[in-house]
Amino acid sequence: MSLQAWITLAVVATVVFLLARDVVAPSVAVFGGTIFLLVAGIITPAAAFEGFSNPAPITVAALYILARAVEKTGALQPAVHATLGSGRGTRRSLLRLLVPSAAASAFLNNTPIVAMLAPQVSTWAERNGRSPSLYLMPLSFAVILGGVTTLIGTSTNLLVSGLLQAQGQAPIGMFELTRIGLPAALVGLGLIVVLAPLVLPERRPATRQLEGGTREFVVAMRVVPGGPLDGQAVEAGGLRHLQGVFLVQVERGGEVIAPVAPTTVLRGEDRLTFVGRADLVLDLQVTRGLESAERQHVAHFDTAQHTFFAAVVGAASPLVGRTLKELGFRGNYQAAVVGIHRSGENVAAKLGEVELKLGDTLLLLSDAGFRDRWRDRNDFLLISPLGGTAPGVSRKAWLVGLIGLAIVVGAGTGQVPILQASLVGAVALVALGVLSPAEARGAVDLDVLLVIAGSFGLGEAILKTGLARDLAHGLVALTNGLGPRGVLLGLVLATVLLDEVVTNNASAALMFPIAMAAATELGRAPRPFILAITVAASCSFLTPIGYQTNTMVYGPGGYRFGDYARLGAPLAVLVIVVILVTAGVAG
């Protein structure tokens, strides 16, 4: 290999390492690698920034706006209520849930679908005496399978279509992936319905474990009139850094003060609510100027102003790798963390000193507007209020459905390119008042767009330096005697395994030039190979961190890390077999 190829290989390996270890956000890792290659003179500025002029990231952004409109207006709510049914029979319930969810995922981004359905499925399961763990992982897998059946089902499909265009190839058609993706989805859903009740354990979900623990978390105290704390600020009175407990609200004459600032001045008869571990509340019992208040309990704390939320930490969150104390969580988020759930268990430690990780579920106490403030940010992958009713259907839901249908029909029939159709749809949603401009901006996941745009530079470097050719040559030599289908198996396996340590967009971008080079070496048309790795890149079933929706249901389902392989391993094997059979690579 040439020196430039070695440098490119080192950069790609570094990017994969950073993505696998969640050292930085995916966009920083991918785009950082592209910038390094640019500075090193391996790729030109035009190649480095080609992704920003490609239709792929712009189309993805427009479709995010459509998905946000569907979520806001509750356009899928009628289907949700019809889907869940009465709960008779686990397999029947799974079938009723998974088929419509997969069908919706073929045309909508799967993240908001899971965000809408997961809380409702959890509530429905518990109401029917079942564990949500029997349904949430299958739901995630179903929307993944649905997403591989059409061009707009997932951002990965659009990324690969853009990469093909950059190489002078025709973009992927709206239903070109269907011949591979639909059989994979159908047999995959069948396997899930049959196997899930047999292999998935009935876990206690994070919200129930954390809610159960909150009976030990909430302590109410009263400021003694004329005592040493009467007239003192919270911090000056020593109530800011107590061992194991946090002051979350002050109630004074019917008025609730929350969050409580360090400078808040206390008055006699103030009712202070603390949240913390019951075995660490001794600080309160010996604090001069405080006395216990009667009959305060977490069940009585859910007022019109405050409620509990479950929030899942995602890969792009600034919370990953930092503690609540470092983040100044209460002040920055106007919420108090009363519990952390990780790998199927509550974290038994002083919460402010726990380093947060990908997939952690936080039980938060905040005001009713918490979800609206943070739902479109990367800080939390999923936010769901505990209890309450499902959102209703807006009067504009029909309008969202009509615009979505127009996008699919226009692009599917070839009358309008997908870029133009999605952009017109996004503009119409804002112009007609379905979304405000701020909501439209917030709906777009900038991290995903930067990963897509940055991937073009990495792919160009892998091709230009001959690294793709060398890796493809090694793959062909390794599978010597197995023919083109053996090479395809190697490409698909590499893509699926790479999926479990990096994002699906990154794995598709890294495998794309290798697949192109392998097809060239075999003297075959590259398109069947490219379509195969496109489907494989989204089929991440082995771990909770390989795909965003898997992470979203990790804590709410109460799963442990190894639970995913119980159902995911046989599903991955089956999908790989279907890809090999349907990809159209003979020999």
Coordinates of C-alpha atoms in Angstrom, one line a residue:
M1 CA 0.0 0.0 0.0
S2 CA 1.1 3.6 -0.6
L3 CA 1.9 6.0 2.2
Q4 CA -1.3 7.9 1.6
A5 CA -3.3 4.6 1.9
W6 CA -1.6 3.8 5.2
I7 CA -2.4 7.3 6.5
T8 CA -6.0 6.9 5.4
L9 CA -6.2 3.5 7.1
A10 CA -4.9 5.0 10.3
V11 CA -7.4 7.8 10.1
V12 CA -10.3 5.4 9.5
A13 CA -9.2 3.2 12.3
T14 CA -9.1 6.2 14.6
V15 CA -12.5 7.3 13.6
V16 CA -13.9 3.8 14.2
F17 CA -12.2 3.7 17.7
L18 CA -13.7 7.1 18.6
L19 CA -17.1 6.0 17.5
A20 CA -16.9 2.7 19.2
R21 CA -15.8 4.2 22.5
D22 CA -18.2 7.2 22.4
V23 CA -15.2 9.4 23.1
V24 CA -16.7 12.3 21.1
A25 CA -20.0 12.8 19.2
P26 CA -20.2 10.8 15.9
S27 CA -20.2 14.0 13.8
V28 CA -17.0 15.2 15.5
A29 CA -15.3 11.8 14.8
V30 CA -16.3 11.5 11.2
F31 CA -15.9 15.1 10.2
G32 CA -12.7 15.4 12.2
G33 CA -11.2 12.5 10.2
T34 CA -12.2 14.2 6.9
I35 CA -10.6 17.5 8.0
F36 CA -7.4 15.7 8.9
L37 CA -7.3 14.0 5.5
L38 CA -7.8 17.5 3.9
V39 CA -5.0 19.1 5.9
A40 CA -2.7 16.1 5.1
G41 CA -3.3 16.8 1.4
I42 CA -4.9 13.4 0.7
I43 CA -8.2 14.8 -0.5
T44 CA -9.1 18.1 -2.0
P45 CA -11.4 20.7 -0.5
A46 CA -13.9 19.8 -3.1
A47 CA -13.9 16.2 -2.1
A48 CA -13.9 17.0 1.7
F49 CA -17.0 19.2 1.4
E50 CA -18.8 17.4 -1.4
G51 CA -21.3 16.0 1.1
F52 CA -22.7 19.5 1.7
S53 CA -23.7 19.9 -1.9
N54 CA -25.0 16.4 -2.2
P55 CA -28.8 15.8 -2.1
A56 CA -28.5 13.2 0.7
P57 CA -28.1 15.4 3.9
I58 CA -30.6 18.0 2.6
T59 CA -33.2 15.3 1.9
V60 CA -32.7 13.8 5.3
A61 CA -33.2 17.2 7.0
A62 CA -36.5 17.7 5.1
L63 CA -37.7 14.2 6.1
Y64 CA -36.9 14.9 9.7
I65 CA -39.2 17.8 9.5
L66 CA -42.0 15.6 8.1
A67 CA -41.4 13.1 10.9
R68 CA -41.6 15.8 13.6
A69 CA -44.9 17.0 12.1
V70 CA -46.3 13.5 12.3
E71 CA -45.3 13.3 15.9
K72 CA -46.6 16.7 16.9
T73 CA -50.0 16.3 15.3
G74 CA -50.5 12.7 16.4
A75 CA -51.1 11.6 12.8
L76 CA -50.3 8.0 13.7
Q77 CA -52.4 7.9 16.9
P78 CA -55.5 6.3 15.4
A79 CA -53.3 3.5 14.0
V80 CA -51.6 3.2 17.4
H81 CA -54.9 2.7 19.3
A82 CA -56.1 0.2 16.7
T83 CA -52.8 -1.6 16.7
L84 CA -52.4 -2.3 20.4
G85 CA -55.9 -3.9 20.8
S86 CA -57.0 -5.8 23.8
G87 CA -53.8 -7.7 24.6
R88 CA -55.1 -11.2 24.0
G89 CA -52.1 -13.5 23.3
T90 CA -48.5 -12.3 23.2
R91 CA -47.8 -13.3 19.7
R92 CA -51.1 -11.9 18.4
S93 CA -50.3 -8.6 20.1
L94 CA -46.8 -8.6 18.7
L95 CA -48.1 -9.1 15.2
R96 CA -50.7 -6.3 15.6
L97 CA -47.9 -4.0 16.8
L98 CA -45.0 -4.9 14.6
V99 CA -46.5 -5.0 11.1
P100 CA -48.0 -1.4 11.2
S101 CA -44.9 -0.1 12.9
A102 CA -42.6 -1.6 10.2
A103 CA -44.9 -0.2 7.5
A104 CA -44.8 3.3 8.9
S105 CA -41.0 3.1 9.2
A106 CA -40.8 2.5 5.5
F107 CA -41.8 6.1 4.9
L108 CA -40.9 7.9 8.1
N109 CA -37.7 8.2 10.2
N110 CA -37.8 5.4 12.7
T111 CA -36.6 7.5 15.7
P112 CA -39.8 9.5 16.2
I113 CA -41.9 6.4 15.6
V114 CA -40.3 4.7 18.5
A115 CA -40.5 7.9 20.5
M116 CA -44.2 8.0 20.0
L117 CA -44.9 4.3 20.5
A118 CA -42.5 3.3 23.3
P119 CA -44.3 5.1 26.2
Q120 CA -47.7 4.0 25.0
V121 CA -46.6 0.4 24.5
S122 CA -45.1 0.3 28.0
T123 CA -48.3 1.7 29.6
W124 CA -50.5 -0.7 27.6
A125 CA -48.3 -3.7 28.5
E126 CA -48.4 -3.0 32.2
R127 CA -52.1 -2.3 32.1
N128 CA -52.5 -5.8 30.6
G129 CA -50.3 -7.4 33.2
R130 CA -47.3 -7.9 30.9
S131 CA -43.7 -6.8 30.9
P132 CA -42.8 -4.1 28.4
S133 CA -39.6 -6.0 27.7
L134 CA -41.6 -8.5 25.6
Y135 CA -42.6 -5.6 23.2
L136 CA -40.1 -2.8 23.1
M137 CA -37.1 -4.6 21.7
P138 CA -39.3 -6.2 19.0
L139 CA -40.7 -2.8 18.2
S140 CA -37.2 -1.4 17.7
F141 CA -36.2 -4.3 15.5
A142 CA -39.5 -4.0 13.5
V143 CA -38.9 -0.3 12.6
I144 CA -35.3 -1.1 11.6
L145 CA -36.6 -3.8 9.2
G146 CA -39.3 -1.5 7.8
G147 CA -36.7 1.2 7.2
V148 CA -34.7 -0.9 4.7
T149 CA -37.7 -1.4 2.3
T150 CA -37.7 2.0 0.7
L151 CA -35.2 4.8 -0.2
I152 CA -36.6 7.2 2.5
G153 CA -37.0 4.6 5.2
T154 CA -33.7 5.5 6.8
S155 CA -31.0 8.2 6.4
T156 CA -28.5 5.4 5.6
N157 CA -30.3 4.6 2.3
L158 CA -30.2 8.2 1.3
L159 CA -26.5 8.5 2.2
V160 CA -25.6 5.5 0.0
S161 CA -27.8 6.9 -2.8
G162 CA -25.8 10.2 -2.6
L163 CA -22.5 8.3 -2.6
L164 CA -23.6 6.5 -5.8
Q165 CA -24.4 9.9 -7.4
A166 CA -21.0 11.2 -6.4
Q167 CA -19.4 8.3 -8.3
G168 CA -21.4 9.0 -11.4
Q169 CA -23.9 6.2 -10.8
A170 CA -27.7 6.6 -10.8
P171 CA -29.3 7.3 -7.4
I172 CA -31.2 4.5 -5.7
G173 CA -34.9 4.5 -6.7
M174 CA -37.7 4.9 -4.2
F175 CA -38.5 1.1 -4.3
E176 CA -35.2 -0.3 -5.6
L177 CA -34.3 -1.6 -2.2
T178 CA -37.7 -3.3 -1.8
R179 CA -36.6 -6.5 -3.6
I180 CA -34.1 -7.1 -0.9
G181 CA -35.6 -5.2 2.1
L182 CA -39.1 -6.4 1.9
P183 CA -38.3 -10.2 2.0
A184 CA -35.9 -9.5 4.8
A185 CA -38.6 -7.5 6.7
L186 CA -41.2 -10.2 6.2
V187 CA -39.2 -13.1 7.4
G188 CA -37.6 -11.0 10.1
L189 CA -41.0 -10.0 11.5
G190 CA -42.2 -13.6 11.4
L191 CA -39.1 -14.7 13.4
I192 CA -39.6 -12.0 16.0
V193 CA -43.2 -12.9 16.5
V194 CA -42.4 -16.6 16.9
L195 CA -39.2 -16.3 18.9
A196 CA -39.6 -13.2 21.1
P197 CA -41.9 -14.7 23.7
L198 CA -39.5 -17.7 24.0
V199 CA -36.2 -15.9 24.4
L200 CA -36.9 -12.5 25.9
P201 CA -36.9 -12.4 29.7
E202 CA -39.7 -10.4 31.5
R203 CA -37.7 -7.5 32.8
R204 CA -38.9 -4.9 35.2
P205 CA -38.7 -1.6 33.2
A206 CA -36.5 1.3 34.4
T207 CA -39.4 3.5 35.1
R208 CA -41.0 1.0 37.5
Q209 CA -37.7 0.3 39.2
L210 CA -37.0 4.0 39.6
E211 CA -40.5 4.9 40.6
G212 CA -40.4 2.1 43.2
G213 CA -37.2 3.6 44.5
T214 CA -38.6 7.1 44.8
R215 CA -40.6 6.1 47.8
E216 CA -37.3 6.1 49.5
F217 CA -36.0 9.2 47.7
V218 CA -38.5 11.9 48.7
V219 CA -38.1 13.6 52.1
A220 CA -40.0 16.7 53.2
M221 CA -38.7 19.2 55.9
R222 CA -40.0 22.4 57.4
V223 CA -38.0 25.5 58.1
V224 CA -38.4 26.3 61.8
P225 CA -39.6 29.9 62.2
G226 CA -36.9 32.0 63.9
G227 CA -34.4 29.2 63.6
P228 CA -30.9 29.5 62.1
L229 CA -32.2 29.0 58.5
D230 CA -35.0 31.5 58.7
G231 CA -33.8 34.4 56.4
Q232 CA -30.7 32.5 55.1
A233 CA -30.0 31.7 51.4
V234 CA -30.0 28.1 50.5
E235 CA -26.2 27.9 49.9
A236 CA -25.3 30.0 52.9
G237 CA -27.5 27.7 55.0
G238 CA -25.5 24.7 53.9
L239 CA -28.4 23.1 52.0
R240 CA -26.7 23.2 48.6
H241 CA -24.2 20.3 48.9
L242 CA -25.7 17.8 51.3
Q243 CA -24.6 14.2 51.3
G244 CA -26.8 12.2 49.0
V245 CA -29.8 14.5 48.9
F246 CA -30.9 17.4 46.7
L247 CA -33.3 20.3 47.4
V248 CA -35.8 20.2 44.5
Q249 CA -38.5 22.6 45.6
V250 CA -39.6 25.1 48.2
E251 CA -43.3 25.5 48.9
R252 CA -44.3 28.8 50.5
G253 CA -47.9 29.9 51.1
G254 CA -49.2 27.8 48.2
E255 CA -46.5 29.0 45.8
V256 CA -43.9 26.5 44.6
I257 CA -40.4 27.6 43.9
A258 CA -38.5 25.2 41.6
P259 CA -35.8 24.8 40.6
V260 CA -34.3 26.2 43.8
A261 CA -31.4 28.6 43.2
P262 CA -28.5 28.8 45.6
T263 CA -29.5 32.4 46.4
T264 CA -33.1 31.6 47.2
V265 CA -33.8 33.0 50.7
L266 CA -35.6 30.6 53.1
R267 CA -38.5 31.7 55.3
G268 CA -40.0 30.2 58.4
E269 CA -42.7 27.6 57.6
D270 CA -41.3 27.0 54.2
R271 CA -41.8 23.4 53.2
L272 CA -38.6 22.0 51.6
T273 CA -38.7 18.8 49.4
F274 CA -35.5 16.9 49.1
V275 CA -34.8 14.0 46.8
G276 CA -32.1 11.4 47.6
R277 CA -31.3 8.0 49.0
A278 CA -33.1 7.1 52.2
D279 CA -29.9 5.8 53.8
L280 CA -28.2 9.1 53.2
V281 CA -30.7 11.5 54.7
L282 CA -29.0 11.8 58.1
D283 CA -27.6 15.2 57.0
L284 CA -31.2 16.5 57.1
Q285 CA -32.0 15.1 60.5
V286 CA -29.1 16.9 62.1
T287 CA -29.4 20.2 60.2
R288 CA -30.3 22.9 62.7
G289 CA -33.4 24.9 61.7
L290 CA -35.1 22.0 59.9
E291 CA -37.8 19.6 61.2
S292 CA -39.6 16.8 59.5
A293 CA -42.9 17.6 57.7
E294 CA -45.8 15.1 57.9
R295 CA -47.4 13.0 55.3
Q296 CA -45.1 13.9 52.4
H297 CA -44.8 11.1 49.9
V298 CA -43.7 10.8 46.3
A299 CA -47.2 9.8 45.3
H300 CA -48.5 13.1 46.5
F301 CA -45.7 15.1 44.9
D302 CA -47.0 14.9 41.3
T303 CA -48.7 18.3 41.2
A304 CA -50.0 20.3 38.2
Q305 CA -46.6 22.0 38.1
H306 CA -44.2 19.1 38.5
T307 CA -44.0 15.5 37.3
F308 CA -41.6 12.7 36.7
F309 CA -40.0 12.0 33.4
A310 CA -37.8 9.2 32.1
A311 CA -35.0 10.4 29.8
V312 CA -32.6 8.2 27.9
V313 CA -29.0 9.4 27.2
G314 CA -28.0 9.0 23.6
A315 CA -24.6 8.7 21.8
A316 CA -24.5 12.4 20.7
S317 CA -25.5 13.7 24.2
P318 CA -23.2 16.1 26.0
L319 CA -24.1 14.2 29.2
V320 CA -22.1 11.1 28.1
G321 CA -18.9 10.8 30.2
R322 CA -19.7 13.5 32.6
T323 CA -21.3 13.6 36.1
L324 CA -24.4 15.5 37.1
K325 CA -22.3 17.7 39.3
E326 CA -19.9 18.6 36.5
L327 CA -22.9 19.4 34.3
G328 CA -24.6 21.6 36.8
F329 CA -27.6 19.5 35.9
R330 CA -30.3 21.1 38.1
G331 CA -29.5 24.6 37.1
N332 CA -28.9 23.9 33.4
Y333 CA -31.9 21.6 32.9
Q334 CA -34.3 22.9 35.6
A335 CA -34.8 19.3 36.7
A336 CA -33.6 17.0 39.5
V337 CA -32.3 13.5 38.8
V338 CA -33.8 11.1 41.4
G339 CA -32.5 7.9 39.9
I340 CA -30.3 6.4 37.3
H341 CA -31.0 3.1 35.6
R342 CA -28.2 1.2 33.8
S343 CA -28.0 -2.3 32.3
G344 CA -31.2 -3.5 34.0
E345 CA -30.4 -2.2 37.4
N346 CA -30.6 1.0 39.5
V347 CA -27.3 2.7 40.1
A348 CA -26.7 2.6 43.9
A349 CA -24.3 5.5 44.4
K350 CA -24.2 9.2 45.1
L351 CA -26.0 10.4 41.9
G352 CA -24.1 13.6 41.5
E353 CA -20.8 11.7 41.2
V354 CA -22.0 9.0 38.7
E355 CA -20.3 9.3 35.3
L356 CA -23.2 9.0 32.8
K357 CA -23.0 6.5 29.9
L358 CA -24.8 5.9 26.6
G359 CA -28.1 4.2 27.3
D360 CA -28.6 5.4 30.9
T361 CA -32.2 6.2 31.8
L362 CA -32.6 9.1 34.2
L363 CA -35.7 9.6 36.3
L364 CA -36.2 13.3 36.4
L365 CA -38.4 15.6 38.5
S366 CA -39.3 18.8 36.7
D367 CA -42.0 21.1 35.5
A368 CA -44.6 20.0 32.9
G369 CA -42.7 21.8 30.1
F370 CA -39.5 19.8 30.4
R371 CA -40.2 17.5 27.5
D372 CA -41.1 20.4 25.1
R373 CA -37.9 22.2 26.0
W374 CA -35.6 19.3 25.3
R375 CA -37.3 16.9 22.9
D376 CA -35.6 18.3 19.8
R377 CA -32.1 18.5 21.4
N378 CA -29.4 15.8 21.4
D379 CA -29.2 15.8 25.2
F380 CA -31.8 13.1 25.5
L381 CA -32.7 10.4 23.0
L382 CA -36.1 9.8 24.4
I383 CA -38.2 11.7 27.0
S384 CA -41.4 10.3 28.2
P385 CA -43.6 11.5 31.1
L386 CA -44.5 8.9 33.7
G387 CA -48.2 8.4 33.7
G388 CA -50.7 10.6 32.0
T389 CA -52.6 10.0 28.8
A390 CA -51.4 9.7 25.2
P391 CA -51.4 12.9 23.2
G392 CA -54.5 13.5 21.1
V393 CA -54.8 14.0 17.4
S394 CA -54.5 17.5 16.0
R395 CA -56.9 18.9 13.5
K396 CA -54.0 19.3 11.1
A397 CA -53.1 15.6 11.2
W398 CA -54.9 15.0 8.0
L399 CA -52.8 17.7 6.3
V400 CA -49.6 16.1 7.4
G401 CA -50.8 12.7 6.1
L402 CA -51.7 14.3 2.8
I403 CA -48.2 16.0 2.4
G404 CA -46.5 12.8 3.4
L405 CA -48.5 10.8 0.8
A406 CA -47.7 13.4 -1.9
I407 CA -44.0 13.0 -1.2
V408 CA -44.1 9.2 -1.4
V409 CA -46.3 9.2 -4.6
G410 CA -44.3 11.9 -6.3
A411 CA -40.9 10.4 -5.6
G412 CA -42.2 6.8 -6.1
T413 CA -43.6 7.4 -9.5
G414 CA -40.5 9.4 -10.6
Q415 CA -42.6 12.5 -11.3
V416 CA -40.6 14.5 -8.8
P417 CA -37.1 13.8 -7.5
I418 CA -37.0 12.9 -3.8
L419 CA -35.0 16.0 -2.9
Q420 CA -37.5 18.4 -4.4
A421 CA -40.5 16.5 -3.1
S422 CA -39.2 16.4 0.5
L423 CA -38.2 20.1 0.4
V424 CA -41.5 21.2 -0.9
G425 CA -43.2 19.1 1.8
A426 CA -41.1 20.6 4.5
V427 CA -41.7 24.1 3.4
A428 CA -45.5 23.4 3.1
L429 CA -45.6 22.1 6.7
V430 CA -44.1 25.4 8.0
A431 CA -46.1 27.6 5.6
L432 CA -49.4 26.0 6.6
G433 CA -48.6 26.4 10.3
V434 CA -48.2 22.8 11.2
L435 CA -44.8 23.5 12.6
S436 CA -43.2 26.8 13.5
P437 CA -39.8 27.7 12.0
A438 CA -38.2 27.0 15.4
E439 CA -39.9 23.6 15.6
A440 CA -38.7 22.8 12.1
R441 CA -35.1 23.8 12.9
G442 CA -35.3 21.8 16.1
A443 CA -36.5 18.7 14.3
V444 CA -33.4 18.3 12.2
D445 CA -30.7 16.2 13.8
L446 CA -27.6 18.2 12.9
D447 CA -25.2 15.4 14.2
V448 CA -26.7 12.9 11.7
L449 CA -26.4 15.5 8.8
L450 CA -22.7 16.2 9.7
V451 CA -22.0 12.4 9.8
I452 CA -23.5 12.0 6.3
A453 CA -21.7 15.1 4.9
G454 CA -18.4 14.1 6.4
S455 CA -18.7 10.5 5.2
F456 CA -18.2 11.6 1.6
G457 CA -14.7 12.8 2.3
L458 CA -13.7 9.6 4.1
G459 CA -15.1 7.5 1.2
E460 CA -13.3 9.5 -1.4
A461 CA -10.0 9.1 0.5
I462 CA -10.5 5.3 0.8
L463 CA -11.1 5.1 -3.0
K464 CA -8.5 7.6 -4.2
T465 CA -5.6 6.2 -2.2
G466 CA -6.2 2.7 -3.3
L467 CA -7.0 1.5 0.2
A468 CA -10.4 0.3 -1.0
R469 CA -8.8 -1.7 -3.8
D470 CA -6.3 -3.3 -1.4
L471 CA -8.9 -4.2 1.2
A472 CA -11.2 -5.6 -1.6
H473 CA -8.3 -7.6 -3.0
G474 CA -7.7 -9.1 0.5
L475 CA -11.4 -9.9 0.8
V476 CA -11.5 -11.6 -2.6
A477 CA -8.4 -13.6 -1.7
L478 CA -9.8 -14.6 1.6
T479 CA -13.0 -15.9 0.0
N480 CA -11.2 -17.5 -2.9
G481 CA -13.2 -20.4 -4.2
L482 CA -16.5 -19.2 -2.9
G483 CA -17.2 -16.9 -5.9
P484 CA -19.0 -13.6 -6.0
R485 CA -21.6 -14.7 -3.5
G486 CA -18.8 -15.5 -1.0
V487 CA -17.3 -12.1 -1.5
L488 CA -20.8 -10.6 -0.9
L489 CA -21.1 -12.6 2.3
G490 CA -17.8 -11.2 3.5
L491 CA -19.0 -7.6 2.7
V492 CA -22.3 -8.1 4.5
L493 CA -20.7 -9.7 7.5
A494 CA -18.2 -6.9 7.8
T495 CA -21.0 -4.3 7.5
V496 CA -23.1 -6.0 10.2
L497 CA -20.2 -6.3 12.6
L498 CA -19.1 -2.7 12.0
D499 CA -22.7 -1.7 12.7
E500 CA -22.4 -2.8 16.3
V501 CA -19.5 -0.5 17.1
V502 CA -20.2 2.6 14.9
T503 CA -23.3 4.3 13.6
N504 CA -25.2 2.7 10.6
N505 CA -24.3 5.8 8.5
A506 CA -20.6 5.5 9.3
S507 CA -20.6 1.7 8.6
A508 CA -22.3 2.2 5.2
A509 CA -19.9 5.0 4.2
L510 CA -16.8 3.0 5.2
M511 CA -18.0 -0.2 3.4
F512 CA -19.2 1.6 0.3
P513 CA -15.8 2.1 -1.4
I514 CA -14.7 -1.4 -0.5
A515 CA -17.9 -2.9 -2.0
M516 CA -17.3 -0.8 -5.2
A517 CA -13.7 -2.0 -5.4
A518 CA -14.6 -5.7 -4.7
A519 CA -17.2 -5.6 -7.6
T520 CA -14.6 -4.1 -9.9
E521 CA -12.1 -6.8 -9.1
L522 CA -14.6 -9.5 -9.7
G523 CA -15.7 -7.9 -13.0
R524 CA -19.2 -7.5 -11.8
A525 CA -21.7 -4.6 -11.7
P526 CA -21.3 -2.9 -8.4
R527 CA -25.0 -2.1 -7.8
P528 CA -26.1 -5.4 -6.3
F529 CA -23.2 -5.3 -3.9
I530 CA -24.0 -1.7 -2.9
L531 CA -27.7 -2.4 -2.4
A532 CA -26.8 -5.4 -0.2
I533 CA -24.5 -3.5 2.1
T534 CA -27.1 -0.7 2.3
V535 CA -29.6 -3.1 3.7
A536 CA -27.0 -4.7 6.0
A537 CA -25.9 -1.3 7.3
S538 CA -29.2 -0.7 9.0
C539 CA -29.7 -4.2 10.3
S540 CA -28.2 -3.8 13.7
F541 CA -29.7 -6.3 16.2
L542 CA -26.9 -7.5 18.4
T543 CA -26.4 -4.7 21.0
P544 CA -28.3 -1.8 22.4
I545 CA -25.7 0.7 21.1
G546 CA -25.6 -0.4 17.5
Y547 CA -28.7 1.5 16.4
Q548 CA -30.5 4.5 17.9
T549 CA -33.9 2.9 18.4
N550 CA -32.2 0.0 20.2
T551 CA -30.7 2.5 22.7
M552 CA -34.1 4.3 23.1
V553 CA -35.8 1.1 24.4
Y554 CA -32.8 -0.1 26.5
G555 CA -33.7 1.5 29.8
P556 CA -37.5 1.7 29.4
G557 CA -37.5 -2.1 28.7
G558 CA -35.3 -2.9 31.7
Y559 CA -33.0 -4.8 29.4
R560 CA -29.5 -6.0 30.1
F561 CA -26.8 -5.8 27.4
G562 CA -26.9 -9.5 26.6
D563 CA -30.6 -9.6 26.1
Y564 CA -30.3 -8.1 22.6
A565 CA -28.3 -11.1 21.3
R566 CA -31.0 -13.5 22.5
L567 CA -33.3 -12.3 19.8
G568 CA -30.9 -10.3 17.6
A569 CA -28.4 -13.0 16.8
P570 CA -30.9 -15.4 15.1
L571 CA -32.5 -12.4 13.4
A572 CA -29.2 -11.1 12.0
V573 CA -28.4 -14.6 10.7
L574 CA -31.7 -14.9 9.0
V575 CA -31.5 -11.4 7.4
I576 CA -28.0 -12.1 6.1
V577 CA -29.3 -15.2 4.4
V578 CA -32.1 -13.3 2.8
I579 CA -29.8 -10.6 1.6
L580 CA -27.5 -13.2 -0.1
V581 CA -30.4 -14.9 -1.8
T582 CA -32.2 -11.7 -3.0
A583 CA -29.3 -9.4 -3.8
G584 CA -29.0 -10.7 -7.4
V585 CA -25.3 -11.7 -7.2
A586 CA -24.9 -15.1 -8.9
G587 CA -22.0 -17.5 -8.7

